[in-house]
Structures are given as C-alpha cells and as structure tokens.
Amino acid sequence: MATTQPDRLDRIESLLERMAIESERSKRESNERLTRIEQANEANAQRITELTQVVASNNRFLESFSQDLKRYTDNLDRVSQQLATSTASANEDRYETNTRLSSIIGNWMQSPVIWG
C-alpha cells in the first residue's frame, strides 16, 4: 500500500503535534518540580536561619552560665580559704590552750599542797 504525500504530511503533522504536547507536558512537570525544589530550598534556608538563631542564643546562655560558674567557683575558693584560715587559727588557739593547761596541770601536780 503506497502512501501519498498528503498522508505522509498528515502523519508528520500529527507526530509533531504529539511531540509539542509531550514537550509542553514535560516542561510543565519540570517547572512544577523546580518550583517544589525552590520552595524546599527556601524552607531549608528559613530553618537554617532559625537554627543559627537558636545556636547563637544557646551560645549566649552558655557564656553567661560559664561566667556564673566561674563566679561560683571563685566564691567557693574564697570560702574554702577562709575556712582553712579559720581552722588553722582555731587549731593554733587549741594548741596554745592545751600547752597552757598542760603547764597548769603539771605545776598543780607538782604542788606540795596536793601531795602533802
């Protein structure tokens, strides 16, 4: 069966129309995918911005907390030194008191009044 020139042109035209329709559909789908990707990128950028703000806030908190801990440990060191000084002083006082009591008891024990 021989095809005539007009039939062949009709088939080519039909094929070109289908290709044009398919091309438009493909372009539309590509544009939709691109739009979704751009929206996802924007959402990700927003989330990154939010996370950056959270990290900055956490860093400020940690810096403040670190300074509070430093002040606390400095105060504990100061109290510890005061306690050590006070304890040393009390020990020295106790030693002096014990020495005097020993001397008094020693003198008293050697007293002729006691042993008569």
PDB file of C-alpha atoms in Angstrom:
ATOM      1  CA  MET A   1       0.000   0.000   0.000  1.00  0.00           C
ATOM      2  CA  ALA A   2       1.505   3.202  -1.126  1.00  0.00           C
ATOM      3  CA  THR A   3       1.214   6.301   0.965  1.00  0.00           C
ATOM      4  CA  THR A   4       0.516   9.540  -0.701  1.00  0.00           C
ATOM      5  CA  GLN A   5       2.337  12.728   0.016  1.00  0.00           C
ATOM      6  CA  PRO A   6      -0.647  14.317   1.851  1.00  0.00           C
ATOM      7  CA  ASP A   7      -0.997  11.206   4.108  1.00  0.00           C
ATOM      8  CA  ARG A   8       2.657  11.346   4.931  1.00  0.00           C
ATOM      9  CA  LEU A   9       2.431  15.058   5.732  1.00  0.00           C
ATOM     10  CA  ASP A  10      -0.612  14.398   7.936  1.00  0.00           C
ATOM     11  CA  ARG A  11       1.316  11.756   9.884  1.00  0.00           C
ATOM     12  CA  ILE A  12       4.290  14.101  10.294  1.00  0.00           C
ATOM     13  CA  GLU A  13       1.973  16.890  11.421  1.00  0.00           C
ATOM     14  CA  SER A  14       0.252  14.549  13.872  1.00  0.00           C
ATOM     15  CA  LEU A  15       3.615  13.374  15.188  1.00  0.00           C
ATOM     16  CA  LEU A  16       4.802  16.966  15.579  1.00  0.00           C
ATOM     17  CA  GLU A  17       1.601  17.879  17.446  1.00  0.00           C
ATOM     18  CA  ARG A  18       2.069  14.922  19.831  1.00  0.00           C
ATOM     19  CA  MET A  19       5.705  15.902  20.332  1.00  0.00           C
ATOM     20  CA  ALA A  20       4.686  19.511  21.019  1.00  0.00           C
ATOM     21  CA  ILE A  21       2.032  18.366  23.523  1.00  0.00           C
ATOM     22  CA  GLU A  22       4.514  15.996  25.196  1.00  0.00           C
ATOM     23  CA  SER A  23       7.126  18.748  25.271  1.00  0.00           C
ATOM     24  CA  GLU A  24       4.654  21.144  26.937  1.00  0.00           C
ATOM     25  CA  ARG A  25       3.668  18.475  29.478  1.00  0.00           C
ATOM     26  CA  SER A  26       7.323  17.720  30.218  1.00  0.00           C
ATOM     27  CA  LYS A  27       8.098  21.432  30.529  1.00  0.00           C
ATOM     28  CA  ARG A  28       5.142  21.924  32.897  1.00  0.00           C
ATOM     29  CA  GLU A  29       6.236  18.959  35.057  1.00  0.00           C
ATOM     30  CA  SER A  30       9.819  20.251  35.095  1.00  0.00           C
ATOM     31  CA  ASN A  31       8.592  23.681  36.145  1.00  0.00           C
ATOM     32  CA  GLU A  32       6.486  22.111  38.909  1.00  0.00           C
ATOM     33  CA  ARG A  33       9.491  20.095  40.137  1.00  0.00           C
ATOM     34  CA  LEU A  34      11.662  23.202  40.012  1.00  0.00           C
ATOM     35  CA  THR A  35       9.037  25.134  41.979  1.00  0.00           C
ATOM     36  CA  ARG A  36       8.937  22.390  44.641  1.00  0.00           C
ATOM     37  CA  ILE A  37      12.737  22.363  44.823  1.00  0.00           C
ATOM     38  CA  GLU A  38      12.842  26.155  45.176  1.00  0.00           C
ATOM     39  CA  GLN A  39      10.196  26.010  47.920  1.00  0.00           C
ATOM     40  CA  ALA A  40      12.160  23.289  49.712  1.00  0.00           C
ATOM     41  CA  ASN A  41      15.317  25.392  49.410  1.00  0.00           C
ATOM     42  CA  GLU A  42      13.512  28.412  50.848  1.00  0.00           C
ATOM     43  CA  ALA A  43      12.140  26.306  53.710  1.00  0.00           C
ATOM     44  CA  ASN A  44      15.618  24.898  54.351  1.00  0.00           C
ATOM     45  CA  ALA A  45      17.131  28.381  54.311  1.00  0.00           C
ATOM     46  CA  GLN A  46      14.492  29.524  56.807  1.00  0.00           C
ATOM     47  CA  ARG A  47      15.192  26.513  59.027  1.00  0.00           C
ATOM     48  CA  ILE A  48      18.936  27.178  58.845  1.00  0.00           C
ATOM     49  CA  THR A  49      18.290  30.787  59.865  1.00  0.00           C
ATOM     50  CA  GLU A  50      16.178  29.607  62.799  1.00  0.00           C
ATOM     51  CA  LEU A  51      18.811  27.065  63.842  1.00  0.00           C
ATOM     52  CA  THR A  52      21.516  29.717  63.595  1.00  0.00           C
ATOM     53  CA  GLN A  53      19.480  31.933  65.911  1.00  0.00           C
ATOM     54  CA  VAL A  54      18.974  29.041  68.345  1.00  0.00           C
ATOM     55  CA  VAL A  55      22.704  28.283  68.318  1.00  0.00           C
ATOM     56  CA  ALA A  56      23.519  31.956  68.929  1.00  0.00           C
ATOM     57  CA  SER A  57      21.036  32.041  71.803  1.00  0.00           C
ATOM     58  CA  ASN A  58      22.484  28.839  73.253  1.00  0.00           C
ATOM     59  CA  ASN A  59      25.985  30.272  72.953  1.00  0.00           C
ATOM     60  CA  ARG A  60      24.910  33.396  74.860  1.00  0.00           C
ATOM     61  CA  PHE A  61      23.333  31.226  77.554  1.00  0.00           C
ATOM     62  CA  LEU A  62      26.424  29.020  77.816  1.00  0.00           C
ATOM     63  CA  GLU A  63      28.695  32.053  78.047  1.00  0.00           C
ATOM     64  CA  SER A  64      26.536  33.519  80.803  1.00  0.00           C
ATOM     65  CA  PHE A  65      26.340  30.157  82.567  1.00  0.00           C
ATOM     66  CA  SER A  66      30.107  29.771  82.283  1.00  0.00           C
ATOM     67  CA  GLN A  67      30.603  33.186  83.888  1.00  0.00           C
ATOM     68  CA  ASP A  68      28.162  32.253  86.667  1.00  0.00           C
ATOM     69  CA  LEU A  69      30.072  29.015  87.278  1.00  0.00           C
ATOM     70  CA  LYS A  70      33.354  30.946  87.365  1.00  0.00           C
ATOM     71  CA  ARG A  71      31.939  33.345  89.966  1.00  0.00           C
ATOM     72  CA  TYR A  72      30.557  30.409  91.949  1.00  0.00           C
ATOM     73  CA  THR A  73      33.865  28.519  91.952  1.00  0.00           C
ATOM     74  CA  ASP A  74      35.751  31.719  92.820  1.00  0.00           C
ATOM     75  CA  ASN A  75      33.390  32.229  95.770  1.00  0.00           C
ATOM     76  CA  LEU A  76      33.842  28.601  96.825  1.00  0.00           C
ATOM     77  CA  ASP A  77      37.616  29.039  96.653  1.00  0.00           C
ATOM     78  CA  ARG A  78      37.373  32.184  98.773  1.00  0.00           C
ATOM     79  CA  VAL A  79      35.142  30.462 101.350  1.00  0.00           C
ATOM     80  CA  SER A  80      37.461  27.454 101.345  1.00  0.00           C
ATOM     81  CA  GLN A  81      40.465  29.685 102.008  1.00  0.00           C
ATOM     82  CA  GLN A  82      38.599  31.490 104.790  1.00  0.00           C
ATOM     83  CA  LEU A  83      37.632  28.147 106.311  1.00  0.00           C
ATOM     84  CA  ALA A  84      41.225  26.907 106.091  1.00  0.00           C
ATOM     85  CA  THR A  85      42.468  30.106 107.739  1.00  0.00           C
ATOM     86  CA  SER A  86      39.814  29.867 110.445  1.00  0.00           C
ATOM     87  CA  THR A  87      40.594  26.189 111.053  1.00  0.00           C
ATOM     88  CA  ALA A  88      44.327  26.889 111.261  1.00  0.00           C
ATOM     89  CA  SER A  89      43.680  29.712 113.707  1.00  0.00           C
ATOM     90  CA  ALA A  90      41.383  27.511 115.817  1.00  0.00           C
ATOM     91  CA  ASN A  91      43.989  24.729 115.808  1.00  0.00           C
ATOM     92  CA  GLU A  92      46.660  27.194 116.899  1.00  0.00           C
ATOM     93  CA  ASP A  93      44.402  28.501 119.688  1.00  0.00           C
ATOM     94  CA  ARG A  94      43.650  24.928 120.786  1.00  0.00           C
ATOM     95  CA  TYR A  95      47.367  24.090 120.784  1.00  0.00           C
ATOM     96  CA  GLU A  96      48.146  27.166 122.909  1.00  0.00           C
ATOM     97  CA  THR A  97      45.285  26.320 125.284  1.00  0.00           C
ATOM     98  CA  ASN A  98      46.453  22.708 125.601  1.00  0.00           C
ATOM     99  CA  THR A  99      50.006  23.885 126.220  1.00  0.00           C
ATOM    100  CA  ARG A 100      48.861  26.258 128.987  1.00  0.00           C
ATOM    101  CA  LEU A 101      46.594  23.608 130.509  1.00  0.00           C
ATOM    102  CA  SER A 102      49.448  21.114 130.462  1.00  0.00           C
ATOM    103  CA  SER A 103      51.660  23.652 132.171  1.00  0.00           C
ATOM    104  CA  ILE A 104      48.992  24.435 134.764  1.00  0.00           C
ATOM    105  CA  ILE A 105      48.259  20.745 135.397  1.00  0.00           C
ATOM    106  CA  GLY A 106      51.973  19.996 135.520  1.00  0.00           C
ATOM    107  CA  ASN A 107      52.538  22.757 138.076  1.00  0.00           C
ATOM    108  CA  TRP A 108      49.485  21.684 140.030  1.00  0.00           C
ATOM    109  CA  MET A 109      50.603  18.051 140.058  1.00  0.00           C
ATOM    110  CA  GLN A 110      53.994  19.091 141.406  1.00  0.00           C
ATOM    111  CA  SER A 111      52.446  21.268 144.063  1.00  0.00           C
ATOM    112  CA  PRO A 112      53.250  20.185 147.650  1.00  0.00           C
ATOM    113  CA  VAL A 113      49.693  21.024 148.622  1.00  0.00           C
ATOM    114  CA  ILE A 114      48.339  18.162 146.547  1.00  0.00           C
ATOM    115  CA  TRP A 115      50.866  15.534 147.631  1.00  0.00           C
ATOM    116  CA  GLY A 116      51.133  16.905 151.070  1.00  0.00           C
TER     117      GLY A 116
END
